[in-house]
mmCIF file of C-alpha atoms and ligand atoms in Angstrom:
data_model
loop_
_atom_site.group_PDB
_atom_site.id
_atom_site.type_symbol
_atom_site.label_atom_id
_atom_site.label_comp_id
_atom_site.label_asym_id
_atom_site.label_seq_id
_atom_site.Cartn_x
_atom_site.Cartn_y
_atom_site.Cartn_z
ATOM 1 C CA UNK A 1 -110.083 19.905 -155.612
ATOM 2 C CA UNK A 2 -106.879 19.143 -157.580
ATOM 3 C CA UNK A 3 -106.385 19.389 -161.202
ATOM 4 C CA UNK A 4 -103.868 19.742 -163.191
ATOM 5 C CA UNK A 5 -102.095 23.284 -163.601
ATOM 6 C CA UNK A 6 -100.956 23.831 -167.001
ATOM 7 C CA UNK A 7 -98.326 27.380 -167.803
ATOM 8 C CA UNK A 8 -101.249 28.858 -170.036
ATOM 9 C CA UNK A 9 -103.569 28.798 -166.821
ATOM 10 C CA UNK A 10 -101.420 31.205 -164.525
ATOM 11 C CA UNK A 11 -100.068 33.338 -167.330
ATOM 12 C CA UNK A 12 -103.602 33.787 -168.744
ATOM 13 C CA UNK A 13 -104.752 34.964 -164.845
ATOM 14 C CA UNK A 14 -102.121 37.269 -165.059
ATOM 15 C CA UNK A 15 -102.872 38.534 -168.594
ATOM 16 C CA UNK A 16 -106.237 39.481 -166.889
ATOM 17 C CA UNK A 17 -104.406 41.952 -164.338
ATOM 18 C CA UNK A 18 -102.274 43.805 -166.387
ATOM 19 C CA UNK A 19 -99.322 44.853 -163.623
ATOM 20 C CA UNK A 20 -101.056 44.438 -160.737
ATOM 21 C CA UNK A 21 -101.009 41.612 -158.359
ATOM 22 C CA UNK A 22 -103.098 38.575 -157.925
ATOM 23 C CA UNK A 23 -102.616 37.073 -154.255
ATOM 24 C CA UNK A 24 -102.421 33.355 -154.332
ATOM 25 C CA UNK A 25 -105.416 32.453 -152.821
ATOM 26 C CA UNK A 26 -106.886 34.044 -155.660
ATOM 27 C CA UNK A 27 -105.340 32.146 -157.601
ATOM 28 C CA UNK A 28 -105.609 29.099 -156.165
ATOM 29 C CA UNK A 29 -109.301 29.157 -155.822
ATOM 30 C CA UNK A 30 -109.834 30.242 -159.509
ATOM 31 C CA UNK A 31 -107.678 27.693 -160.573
ATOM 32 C CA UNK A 32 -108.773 25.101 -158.570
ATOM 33 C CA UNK A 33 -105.577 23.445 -157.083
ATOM 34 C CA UNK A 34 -103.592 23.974 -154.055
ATOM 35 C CA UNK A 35 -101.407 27.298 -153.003
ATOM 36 C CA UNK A 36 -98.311 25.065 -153.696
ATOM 37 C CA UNK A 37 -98.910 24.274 -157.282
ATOM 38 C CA UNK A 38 -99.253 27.716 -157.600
ATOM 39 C CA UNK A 39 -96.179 28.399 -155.850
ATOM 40 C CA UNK A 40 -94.386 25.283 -157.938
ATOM 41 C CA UNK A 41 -95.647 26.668 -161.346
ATOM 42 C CA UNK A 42 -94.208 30.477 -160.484
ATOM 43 C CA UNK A 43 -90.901 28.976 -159.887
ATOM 44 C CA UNK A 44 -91.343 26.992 -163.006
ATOM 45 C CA UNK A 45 -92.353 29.833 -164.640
ATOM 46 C CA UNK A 46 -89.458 32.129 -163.337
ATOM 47 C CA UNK A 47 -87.024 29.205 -164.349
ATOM 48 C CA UNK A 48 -88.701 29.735 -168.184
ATOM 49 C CA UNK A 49 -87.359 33.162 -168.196
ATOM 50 C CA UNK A 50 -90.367 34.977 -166.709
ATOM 51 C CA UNK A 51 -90.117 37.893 -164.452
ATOM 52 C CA UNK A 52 -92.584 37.372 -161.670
ATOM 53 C CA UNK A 53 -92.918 39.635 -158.673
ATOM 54 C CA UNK A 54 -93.853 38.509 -155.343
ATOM 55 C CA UNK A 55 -94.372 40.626 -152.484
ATOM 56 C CA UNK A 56 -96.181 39.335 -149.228
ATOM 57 C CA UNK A 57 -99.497 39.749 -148.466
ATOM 58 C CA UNK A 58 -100.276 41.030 -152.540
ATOM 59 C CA UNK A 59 -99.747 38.295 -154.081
ATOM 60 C CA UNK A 60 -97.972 37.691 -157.099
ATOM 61 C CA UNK A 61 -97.646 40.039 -160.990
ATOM 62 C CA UNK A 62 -95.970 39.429 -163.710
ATOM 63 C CA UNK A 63 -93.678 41.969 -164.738
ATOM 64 C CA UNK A 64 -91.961 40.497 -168.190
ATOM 65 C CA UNK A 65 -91.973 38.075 -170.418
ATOM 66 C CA UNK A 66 -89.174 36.052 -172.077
ATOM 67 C CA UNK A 67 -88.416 37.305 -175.569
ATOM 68 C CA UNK A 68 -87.505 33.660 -176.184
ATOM 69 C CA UNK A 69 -89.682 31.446 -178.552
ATOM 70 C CA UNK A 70 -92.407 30.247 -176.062
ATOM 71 C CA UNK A 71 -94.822 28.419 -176.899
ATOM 72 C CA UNK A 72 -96.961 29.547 -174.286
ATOM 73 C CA UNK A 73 -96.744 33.533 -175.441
ATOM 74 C CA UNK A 74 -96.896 32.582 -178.705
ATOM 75 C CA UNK A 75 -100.225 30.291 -178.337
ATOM 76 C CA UNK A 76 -101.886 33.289 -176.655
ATOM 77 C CA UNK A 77 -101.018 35.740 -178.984
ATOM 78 C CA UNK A 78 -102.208 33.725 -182.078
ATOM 79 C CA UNK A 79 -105.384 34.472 -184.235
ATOM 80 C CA UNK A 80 -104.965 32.247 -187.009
ATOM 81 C CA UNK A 81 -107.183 29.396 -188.201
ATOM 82 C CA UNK A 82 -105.179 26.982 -189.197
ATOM 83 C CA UNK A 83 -101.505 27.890 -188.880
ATOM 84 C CA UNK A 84 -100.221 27.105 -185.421
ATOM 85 C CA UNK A 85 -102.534 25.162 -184.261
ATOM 86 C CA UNK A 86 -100.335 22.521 -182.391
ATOM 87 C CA UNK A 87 -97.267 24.442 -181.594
ATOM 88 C CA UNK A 88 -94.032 22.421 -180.789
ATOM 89 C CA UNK A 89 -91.081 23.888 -179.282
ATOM 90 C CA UNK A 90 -87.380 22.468 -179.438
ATOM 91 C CA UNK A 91 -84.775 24.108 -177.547
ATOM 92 C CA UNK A 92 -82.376 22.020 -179.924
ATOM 93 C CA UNK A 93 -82.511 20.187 -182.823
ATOM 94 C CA UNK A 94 -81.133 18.806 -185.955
ATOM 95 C CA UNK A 95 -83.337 19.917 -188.274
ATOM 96 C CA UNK A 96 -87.073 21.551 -187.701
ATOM 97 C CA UNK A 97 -87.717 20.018 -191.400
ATOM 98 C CA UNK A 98 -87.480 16.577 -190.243
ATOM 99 C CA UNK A 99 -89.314 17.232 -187.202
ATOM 100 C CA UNK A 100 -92.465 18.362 -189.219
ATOM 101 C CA UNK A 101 -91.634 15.353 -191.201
ATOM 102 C CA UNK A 102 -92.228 12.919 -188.598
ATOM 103 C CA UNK A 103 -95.152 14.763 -187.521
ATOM 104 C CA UNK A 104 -96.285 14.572 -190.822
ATOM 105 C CA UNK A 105 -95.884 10.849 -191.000
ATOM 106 C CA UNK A 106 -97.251 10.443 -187.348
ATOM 107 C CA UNK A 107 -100.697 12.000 -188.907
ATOM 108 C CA UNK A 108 -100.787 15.743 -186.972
ATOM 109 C CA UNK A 109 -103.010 18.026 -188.064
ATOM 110 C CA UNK A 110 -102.450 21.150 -191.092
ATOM 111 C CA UNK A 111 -101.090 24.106 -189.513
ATOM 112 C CA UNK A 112 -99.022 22.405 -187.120
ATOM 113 C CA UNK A 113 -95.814 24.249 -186.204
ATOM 114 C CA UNK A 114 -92.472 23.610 -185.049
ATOM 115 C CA UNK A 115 -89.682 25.637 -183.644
ATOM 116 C CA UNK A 116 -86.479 25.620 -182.307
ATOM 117 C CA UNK A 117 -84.312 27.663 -180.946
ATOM 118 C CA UNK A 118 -81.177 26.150 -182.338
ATOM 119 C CA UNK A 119 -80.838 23.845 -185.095
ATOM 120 C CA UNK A 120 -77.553 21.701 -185.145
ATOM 121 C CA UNK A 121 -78.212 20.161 -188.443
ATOM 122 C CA UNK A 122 -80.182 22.455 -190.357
ATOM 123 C CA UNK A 123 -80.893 22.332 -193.757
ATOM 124 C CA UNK A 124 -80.807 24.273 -197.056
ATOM 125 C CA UNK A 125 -81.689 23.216 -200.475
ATOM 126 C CA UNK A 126 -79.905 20.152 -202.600
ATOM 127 C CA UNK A 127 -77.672 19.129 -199.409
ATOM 128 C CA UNK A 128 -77.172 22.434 -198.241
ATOM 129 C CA UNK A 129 -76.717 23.616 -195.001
ATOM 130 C CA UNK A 130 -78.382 26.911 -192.817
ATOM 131 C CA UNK A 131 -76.280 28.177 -190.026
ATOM 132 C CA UNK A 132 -78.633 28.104 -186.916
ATOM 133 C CA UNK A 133 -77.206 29.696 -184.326
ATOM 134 C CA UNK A 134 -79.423 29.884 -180.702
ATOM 135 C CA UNK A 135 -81.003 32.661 -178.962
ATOM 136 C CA UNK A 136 -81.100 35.324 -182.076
ATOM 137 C CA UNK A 137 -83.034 33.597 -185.284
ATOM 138 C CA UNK A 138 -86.483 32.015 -186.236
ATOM 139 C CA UNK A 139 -86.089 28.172 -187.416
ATOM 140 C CA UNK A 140 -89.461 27.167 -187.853
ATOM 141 C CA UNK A 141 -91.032 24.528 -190.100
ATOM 142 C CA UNK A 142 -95.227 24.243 -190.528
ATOM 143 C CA UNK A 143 -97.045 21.509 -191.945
ATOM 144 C CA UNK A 144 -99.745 21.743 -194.078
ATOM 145 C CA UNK A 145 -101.991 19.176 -195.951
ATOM 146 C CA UNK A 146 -103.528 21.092 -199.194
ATOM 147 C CA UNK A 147 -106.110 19.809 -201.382
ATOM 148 C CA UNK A 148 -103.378 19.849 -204.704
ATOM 149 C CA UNK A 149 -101.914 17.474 -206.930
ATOM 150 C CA UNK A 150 -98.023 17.125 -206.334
ATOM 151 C CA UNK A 151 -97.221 18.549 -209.352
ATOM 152 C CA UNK A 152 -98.631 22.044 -207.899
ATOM 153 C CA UNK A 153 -96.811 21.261 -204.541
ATOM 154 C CA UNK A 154 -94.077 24.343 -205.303
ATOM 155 C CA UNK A 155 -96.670 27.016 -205.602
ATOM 156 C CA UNK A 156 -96.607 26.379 -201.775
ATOM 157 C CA UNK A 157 -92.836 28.017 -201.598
ATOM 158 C CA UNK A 158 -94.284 31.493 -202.566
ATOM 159 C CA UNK A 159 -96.812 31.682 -199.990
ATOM 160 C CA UNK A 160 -93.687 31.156 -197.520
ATOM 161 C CA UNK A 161 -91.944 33.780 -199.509
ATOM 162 C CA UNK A 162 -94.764 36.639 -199.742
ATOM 163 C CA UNK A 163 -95.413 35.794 -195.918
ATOM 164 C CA UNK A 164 -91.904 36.472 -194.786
ATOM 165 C CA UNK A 165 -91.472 39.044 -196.995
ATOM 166 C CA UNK A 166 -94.271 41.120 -195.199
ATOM 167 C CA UNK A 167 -93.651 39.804 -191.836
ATOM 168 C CA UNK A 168 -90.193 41.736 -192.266
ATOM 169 C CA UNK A 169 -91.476 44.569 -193.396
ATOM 170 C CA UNK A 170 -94.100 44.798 -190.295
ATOM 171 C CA UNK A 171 -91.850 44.344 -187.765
ATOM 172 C CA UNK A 172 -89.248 46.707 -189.078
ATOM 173 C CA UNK A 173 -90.733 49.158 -191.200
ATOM 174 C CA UNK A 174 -87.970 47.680 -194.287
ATOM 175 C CA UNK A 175 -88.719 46.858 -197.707
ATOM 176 C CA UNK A 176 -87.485 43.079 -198.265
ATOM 177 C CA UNK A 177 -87.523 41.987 -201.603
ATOM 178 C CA UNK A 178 -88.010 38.459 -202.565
ATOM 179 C CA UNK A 179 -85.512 36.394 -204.973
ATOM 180 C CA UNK A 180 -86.859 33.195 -207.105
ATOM 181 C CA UNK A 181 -87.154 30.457 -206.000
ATOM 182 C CA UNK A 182 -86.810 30.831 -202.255
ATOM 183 C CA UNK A 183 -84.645 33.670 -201.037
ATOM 184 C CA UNK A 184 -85.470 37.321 -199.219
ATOM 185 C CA UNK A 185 -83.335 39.827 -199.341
ATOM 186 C CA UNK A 186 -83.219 43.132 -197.474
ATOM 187 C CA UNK A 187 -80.685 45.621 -199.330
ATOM 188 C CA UNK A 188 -79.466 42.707 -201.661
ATOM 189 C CA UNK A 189 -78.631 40.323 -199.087
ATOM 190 C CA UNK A 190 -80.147 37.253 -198.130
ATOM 191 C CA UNK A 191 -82.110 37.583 -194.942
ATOM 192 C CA UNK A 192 -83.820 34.547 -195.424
ATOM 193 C CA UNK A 193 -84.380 31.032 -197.272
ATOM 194 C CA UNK A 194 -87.103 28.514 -197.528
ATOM 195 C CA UNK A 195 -87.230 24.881 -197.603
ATOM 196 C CA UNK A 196 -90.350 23.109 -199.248
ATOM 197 C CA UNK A 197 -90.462 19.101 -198.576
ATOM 198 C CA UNK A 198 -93.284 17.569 -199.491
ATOM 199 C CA UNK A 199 -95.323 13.583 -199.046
ATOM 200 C CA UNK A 200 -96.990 12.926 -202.032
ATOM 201 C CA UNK A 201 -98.724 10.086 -203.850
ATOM 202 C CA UNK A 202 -99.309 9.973 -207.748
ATOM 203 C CA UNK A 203 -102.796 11.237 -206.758
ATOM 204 C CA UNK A 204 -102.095 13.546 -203.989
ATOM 205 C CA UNK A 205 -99.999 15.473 -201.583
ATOM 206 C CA UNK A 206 -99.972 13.735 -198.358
ATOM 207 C CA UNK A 207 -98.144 16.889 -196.766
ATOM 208 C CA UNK A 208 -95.787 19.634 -197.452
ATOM 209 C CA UNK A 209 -93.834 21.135 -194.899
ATOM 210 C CA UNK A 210 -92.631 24.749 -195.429
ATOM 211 C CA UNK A 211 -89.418 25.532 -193.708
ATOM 212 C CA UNK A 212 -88.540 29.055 -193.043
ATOM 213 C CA UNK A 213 -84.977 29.963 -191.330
ATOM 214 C CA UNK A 214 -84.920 34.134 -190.815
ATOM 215 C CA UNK A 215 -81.576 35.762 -189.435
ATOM 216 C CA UNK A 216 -83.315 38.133 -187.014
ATOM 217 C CA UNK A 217 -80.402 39.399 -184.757
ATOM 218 C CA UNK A 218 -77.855 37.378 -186.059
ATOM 219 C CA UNK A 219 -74.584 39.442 -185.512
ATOM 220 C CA UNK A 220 -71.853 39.486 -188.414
ATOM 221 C CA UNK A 221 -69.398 37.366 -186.703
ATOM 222 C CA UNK A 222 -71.776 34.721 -186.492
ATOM 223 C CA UNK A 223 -72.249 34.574 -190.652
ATOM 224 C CA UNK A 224 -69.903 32.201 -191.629
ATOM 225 C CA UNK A 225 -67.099 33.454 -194.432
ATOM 226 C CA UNK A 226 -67.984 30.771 -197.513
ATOM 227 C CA UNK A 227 -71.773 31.710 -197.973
ATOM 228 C CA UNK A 228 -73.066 31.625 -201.480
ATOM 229 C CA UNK A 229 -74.510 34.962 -201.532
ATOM 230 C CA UNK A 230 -74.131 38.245 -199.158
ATOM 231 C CA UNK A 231 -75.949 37.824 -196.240
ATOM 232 C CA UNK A 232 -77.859 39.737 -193.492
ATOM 233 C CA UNK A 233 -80.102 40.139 -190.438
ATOM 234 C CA UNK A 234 -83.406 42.419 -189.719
ATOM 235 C CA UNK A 235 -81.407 44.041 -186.898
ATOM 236 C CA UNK A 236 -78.630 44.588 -188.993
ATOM 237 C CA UNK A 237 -80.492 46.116 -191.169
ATOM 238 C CA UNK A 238 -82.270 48.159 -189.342
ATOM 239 C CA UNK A 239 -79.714 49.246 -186.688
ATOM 240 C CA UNK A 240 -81.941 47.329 -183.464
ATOM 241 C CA UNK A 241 -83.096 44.073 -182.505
ATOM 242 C CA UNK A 242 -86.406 42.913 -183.523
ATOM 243 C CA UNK A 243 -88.619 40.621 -181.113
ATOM 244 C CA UNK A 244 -88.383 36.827 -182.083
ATOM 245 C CA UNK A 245 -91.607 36.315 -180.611
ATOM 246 C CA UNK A 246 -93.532 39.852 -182.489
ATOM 247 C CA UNK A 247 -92.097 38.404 -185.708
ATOM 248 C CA UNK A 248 -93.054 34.862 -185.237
ATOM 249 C CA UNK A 249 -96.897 35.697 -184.189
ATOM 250 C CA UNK A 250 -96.712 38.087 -187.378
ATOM 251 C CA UNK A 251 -95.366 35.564 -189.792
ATOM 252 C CA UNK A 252 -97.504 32.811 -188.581
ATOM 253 C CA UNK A 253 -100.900 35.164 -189.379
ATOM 254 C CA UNK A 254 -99.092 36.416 -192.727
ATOM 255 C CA UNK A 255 -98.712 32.200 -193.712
ATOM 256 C CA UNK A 256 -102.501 31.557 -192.516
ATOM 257 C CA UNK A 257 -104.173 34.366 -194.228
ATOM 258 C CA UNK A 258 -102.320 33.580 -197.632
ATOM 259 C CA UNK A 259 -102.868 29.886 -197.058
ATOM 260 C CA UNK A 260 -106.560 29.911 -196.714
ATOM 261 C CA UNK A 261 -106.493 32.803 -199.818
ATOM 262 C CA UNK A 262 -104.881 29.875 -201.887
ATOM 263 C CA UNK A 263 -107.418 27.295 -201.121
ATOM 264 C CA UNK A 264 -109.930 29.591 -201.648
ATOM 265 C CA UNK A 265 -108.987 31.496 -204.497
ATOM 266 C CA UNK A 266 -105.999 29.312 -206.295
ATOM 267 C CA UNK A 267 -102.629 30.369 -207.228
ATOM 268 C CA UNK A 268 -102.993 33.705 -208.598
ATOM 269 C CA UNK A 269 -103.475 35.719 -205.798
ATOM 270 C CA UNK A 270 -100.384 34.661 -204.371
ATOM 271 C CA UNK A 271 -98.469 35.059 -207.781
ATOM 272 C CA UNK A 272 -99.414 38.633 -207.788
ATOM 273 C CA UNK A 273 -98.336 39.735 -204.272
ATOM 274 C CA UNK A 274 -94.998 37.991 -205.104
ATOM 275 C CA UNK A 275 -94.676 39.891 -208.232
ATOM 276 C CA UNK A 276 -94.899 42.792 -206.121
ATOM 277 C CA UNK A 277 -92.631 42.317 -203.852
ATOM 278 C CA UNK A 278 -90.164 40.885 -206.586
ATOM 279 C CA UNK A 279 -87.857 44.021 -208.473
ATOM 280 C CA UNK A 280 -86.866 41.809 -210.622
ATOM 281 C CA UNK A 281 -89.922 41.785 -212.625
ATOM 282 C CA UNK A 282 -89.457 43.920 -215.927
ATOM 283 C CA UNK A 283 -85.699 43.465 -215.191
ATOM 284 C CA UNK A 284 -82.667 41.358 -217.535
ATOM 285 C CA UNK A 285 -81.024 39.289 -215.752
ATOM 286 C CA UNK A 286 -78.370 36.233 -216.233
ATOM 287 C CA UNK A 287 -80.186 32.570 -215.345
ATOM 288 C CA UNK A 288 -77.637 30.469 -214.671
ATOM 289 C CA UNK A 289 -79.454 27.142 -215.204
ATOM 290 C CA UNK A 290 -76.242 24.789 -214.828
ATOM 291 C CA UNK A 291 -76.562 23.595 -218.525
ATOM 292 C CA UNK A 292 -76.545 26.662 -219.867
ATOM 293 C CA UNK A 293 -76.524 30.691 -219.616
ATOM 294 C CA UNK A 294 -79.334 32.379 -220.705
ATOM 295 C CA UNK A 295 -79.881 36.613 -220.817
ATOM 296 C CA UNK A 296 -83.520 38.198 -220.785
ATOM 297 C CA UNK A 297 -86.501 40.135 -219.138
ATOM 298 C CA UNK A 298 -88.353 38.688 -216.480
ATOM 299 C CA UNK A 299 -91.641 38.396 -216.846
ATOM 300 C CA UNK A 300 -93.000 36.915 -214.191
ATOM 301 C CA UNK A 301 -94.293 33.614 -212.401
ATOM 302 C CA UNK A 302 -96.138 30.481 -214.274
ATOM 303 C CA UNK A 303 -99.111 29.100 -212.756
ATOM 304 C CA UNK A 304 -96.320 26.612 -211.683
ATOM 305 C CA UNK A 305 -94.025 28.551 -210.014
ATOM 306 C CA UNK A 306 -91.497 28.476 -212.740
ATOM 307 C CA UNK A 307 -89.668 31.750 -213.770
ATOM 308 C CA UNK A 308 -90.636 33.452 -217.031
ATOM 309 C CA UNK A 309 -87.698 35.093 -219.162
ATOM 310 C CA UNK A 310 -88.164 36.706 -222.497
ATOM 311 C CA UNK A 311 -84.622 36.097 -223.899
ATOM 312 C CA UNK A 312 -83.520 38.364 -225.999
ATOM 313 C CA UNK A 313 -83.862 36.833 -229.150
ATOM 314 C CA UNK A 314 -87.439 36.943 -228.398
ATOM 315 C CA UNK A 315 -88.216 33.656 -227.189
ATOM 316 C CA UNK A 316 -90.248 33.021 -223.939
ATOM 317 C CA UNK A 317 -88.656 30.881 -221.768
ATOM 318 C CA UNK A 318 -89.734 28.527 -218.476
ATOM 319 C CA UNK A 319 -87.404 29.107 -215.841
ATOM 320 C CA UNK A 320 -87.522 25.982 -213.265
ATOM 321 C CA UNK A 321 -84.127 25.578 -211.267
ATOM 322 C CA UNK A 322 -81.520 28.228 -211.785
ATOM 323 C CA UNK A 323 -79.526 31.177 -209.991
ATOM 324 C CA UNK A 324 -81.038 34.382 -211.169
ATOM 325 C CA UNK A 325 -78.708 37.618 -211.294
ATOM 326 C CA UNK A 326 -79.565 41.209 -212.061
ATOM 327 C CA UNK A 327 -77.418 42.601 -215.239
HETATM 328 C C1 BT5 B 1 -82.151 27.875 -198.305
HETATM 329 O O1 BT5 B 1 -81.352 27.002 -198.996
HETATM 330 O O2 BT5 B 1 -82.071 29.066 -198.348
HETATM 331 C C2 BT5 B 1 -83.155 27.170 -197.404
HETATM 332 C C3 BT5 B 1 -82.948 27.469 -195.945
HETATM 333 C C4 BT5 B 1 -84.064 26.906 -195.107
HETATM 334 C C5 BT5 B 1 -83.733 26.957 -193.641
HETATM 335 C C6 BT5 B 1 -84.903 26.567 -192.784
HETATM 336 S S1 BT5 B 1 -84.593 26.807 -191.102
HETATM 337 C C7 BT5 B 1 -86.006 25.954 -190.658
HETATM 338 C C8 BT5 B 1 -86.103 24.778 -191.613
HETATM 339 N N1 BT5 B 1 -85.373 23.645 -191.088
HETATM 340 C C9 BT5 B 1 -84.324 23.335 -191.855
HETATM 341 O O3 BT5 B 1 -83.520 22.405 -191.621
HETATM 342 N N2 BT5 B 1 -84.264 24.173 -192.911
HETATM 343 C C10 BT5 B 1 -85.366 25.115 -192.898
HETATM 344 P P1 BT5 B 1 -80.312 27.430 -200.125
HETATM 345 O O4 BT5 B 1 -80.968 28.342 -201.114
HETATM 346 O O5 BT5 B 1 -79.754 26.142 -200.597
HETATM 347 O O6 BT5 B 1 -79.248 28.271 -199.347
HETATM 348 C C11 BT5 B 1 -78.297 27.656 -198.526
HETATM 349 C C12 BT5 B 1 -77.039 28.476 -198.615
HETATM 350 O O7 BT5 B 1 -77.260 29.736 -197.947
HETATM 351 C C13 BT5 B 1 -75.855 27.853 -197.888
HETATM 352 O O8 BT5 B 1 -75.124 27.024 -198.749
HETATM 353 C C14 BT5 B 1 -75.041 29.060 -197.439
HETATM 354 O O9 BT5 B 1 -74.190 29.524 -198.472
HETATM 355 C C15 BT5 B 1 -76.111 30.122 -197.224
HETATM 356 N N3 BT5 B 1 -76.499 30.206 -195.790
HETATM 357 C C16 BT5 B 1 -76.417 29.273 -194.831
HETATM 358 N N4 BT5 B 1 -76.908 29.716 -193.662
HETATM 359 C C17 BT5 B 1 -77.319 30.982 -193.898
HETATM 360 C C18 BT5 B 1 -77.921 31.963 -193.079
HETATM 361 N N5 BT5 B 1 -78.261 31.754 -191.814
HETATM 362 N N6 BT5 B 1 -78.190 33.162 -193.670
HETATM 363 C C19 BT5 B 1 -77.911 33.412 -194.962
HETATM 364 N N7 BT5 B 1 -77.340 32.503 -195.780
HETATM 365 C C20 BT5 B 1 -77.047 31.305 -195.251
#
């Protein structure tokens, strides 16, 4: 009567027993396998960062979990539909981007996820790079097949943005603002930045992959001194740490609730809760557009994602790569 004994199994018997202890023979004979595995798998367990009591002739409870990105507290604590469904975890890696790429290409399924806990190579927009330090942040890149045409493929960046936005603000009672194209800020600074790849065909996306790097408890001296813009953390922020695994869980049902609101409903929901959380809607700003300068009100977002300035000679103007600053 052998089978074989996955994490999920054990954790999930313990999940039943909130704090109190399950002997092994229980154990064993609900799980159908051998006192050893069980024995193996707690050690296993313990070795993943779990804190699990044993005491003879009670049995065994489980008295913490890691606050570390696993995938097995993370699977149970999911109730999404589509987001998350395959969850891979990478202690270290170059980029989670190019992870969910090859996933992607290997044919996984919308929703899948990947984390890591460290990214040695991770990436920001035209060649860019995101510091990644381990152990504090949230690198995480989810793949997603949507019914669209590629040109609509960047409306896909906002859902990332509104879902991060309000992650943030659940976890830590702040008020992040978002920044177009693919920034969130908390007091001004950037607390986070989004990378959108996508596969695509003439006639259709193959897959987009929606990367999402958030400094959690990232600690100033690990913010390097030649960033672009002012950066931050939640926990710097807000004066604690936040939970890596609390935010991830609420970020991932944030992305799947907004996700299956676009395919249901199109763009414009979406556009709206961005415009919300943007305050720099009914603002003038300076759009820096590398060709040229231009001064105006924003207006808002097109049904492409593209910016929307009213210059102030009148003129309305379509906004699609630029750096945006308040005046
Ligand atoms: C972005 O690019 O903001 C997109 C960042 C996307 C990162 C995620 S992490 C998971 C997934 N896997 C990846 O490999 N990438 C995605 P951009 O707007 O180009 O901003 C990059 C610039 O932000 C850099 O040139 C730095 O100046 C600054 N920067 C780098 N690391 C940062 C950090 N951790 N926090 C704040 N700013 C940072």
């Amino acid at each position: 009567m052998s089978r074989k004994l996955e994490h999920e199994d054990i954790l999930n018997l313990f999940r039943e027993h909130p704090g109190t202890f399950v002997s092994g023979e229980e154990i064993s004979q609900k799980l159908g396998v051998s006192r050893t595995a069980v024995w193996k798998k707690i050690r296993l367990l313990r070795d993943l960062g779990y804190t699990i009591d044993a005491v003879t002739s009670r049995g065994y409870r489980l008295a913490a979990s890691p606050d570390a990105l696993m995938i097995e507290e993370l699977r149970s604590g999911l109730d999404t539909r589509v987001v998350g469904c395959e969850l891979v975890f990478f202690d270290e890696t170059d980029s989670t981007n190019t992870r969910a790429r090859e996933l992607g290409d290997q044919g996984h399924p919308a929703g899948t996820v990947v984390i890591a806990d460290r990214q040695t190579a991770g990436k920001g927009r035209l060649g860019r790079k995101w510091v990644s330090p381990p152990g504090v942040n949230l690198y995480t890149s989810v793949l997603l097949r949507p019914p669209i045409l590629p040109f609509d493929g960047p409306q896909l960046t906002f859902i990332s943005a509104v879902a991060v936005a309000r992650a943030i603000r659940d976890v830590s009672g702040l008020s992040p603002s978002v920044k177009w194209p693919n920034d969130i800020l908390l007091s001004g600074k950037k607390v986070a930045g989004l990378l959108n790849e996508m596969n695509a065909e003439t006639e259709g996306v193959r897959y987009i992959i929606l990367g999402i790097g958030v400094n959690l408890n990232m600690d100033v001296a690990q913010f390097p001194e030649d960033l672009r813009y002012p950066a931050t953390s939640v926990a710097l922020e807000k004066g604690e740490a936040v939970s890596r695994l609390a935010f991830a869980r609420t970020l991932y049902r944030h992305l799947d609730r907004l996700y299956l609101t676009y395919l249901d409903q199109g763009f414009a929901p979406i556009v709206s809760a961005w415009e919300e959380l943007c305050d720099l809607v009914g603002r003038q700003v300076e759009v820096d557009c590398q060709s040229r300068i231009l001064r105006g009100t924003v207006e808002g977002l097109d049904t492409d994602g593209a910016l929307l300035v009213r210059t102030d000679n009148g003129t309305r103007e379509k906004i699609m790569a630029g750096d945006v600053k308040p005046l």
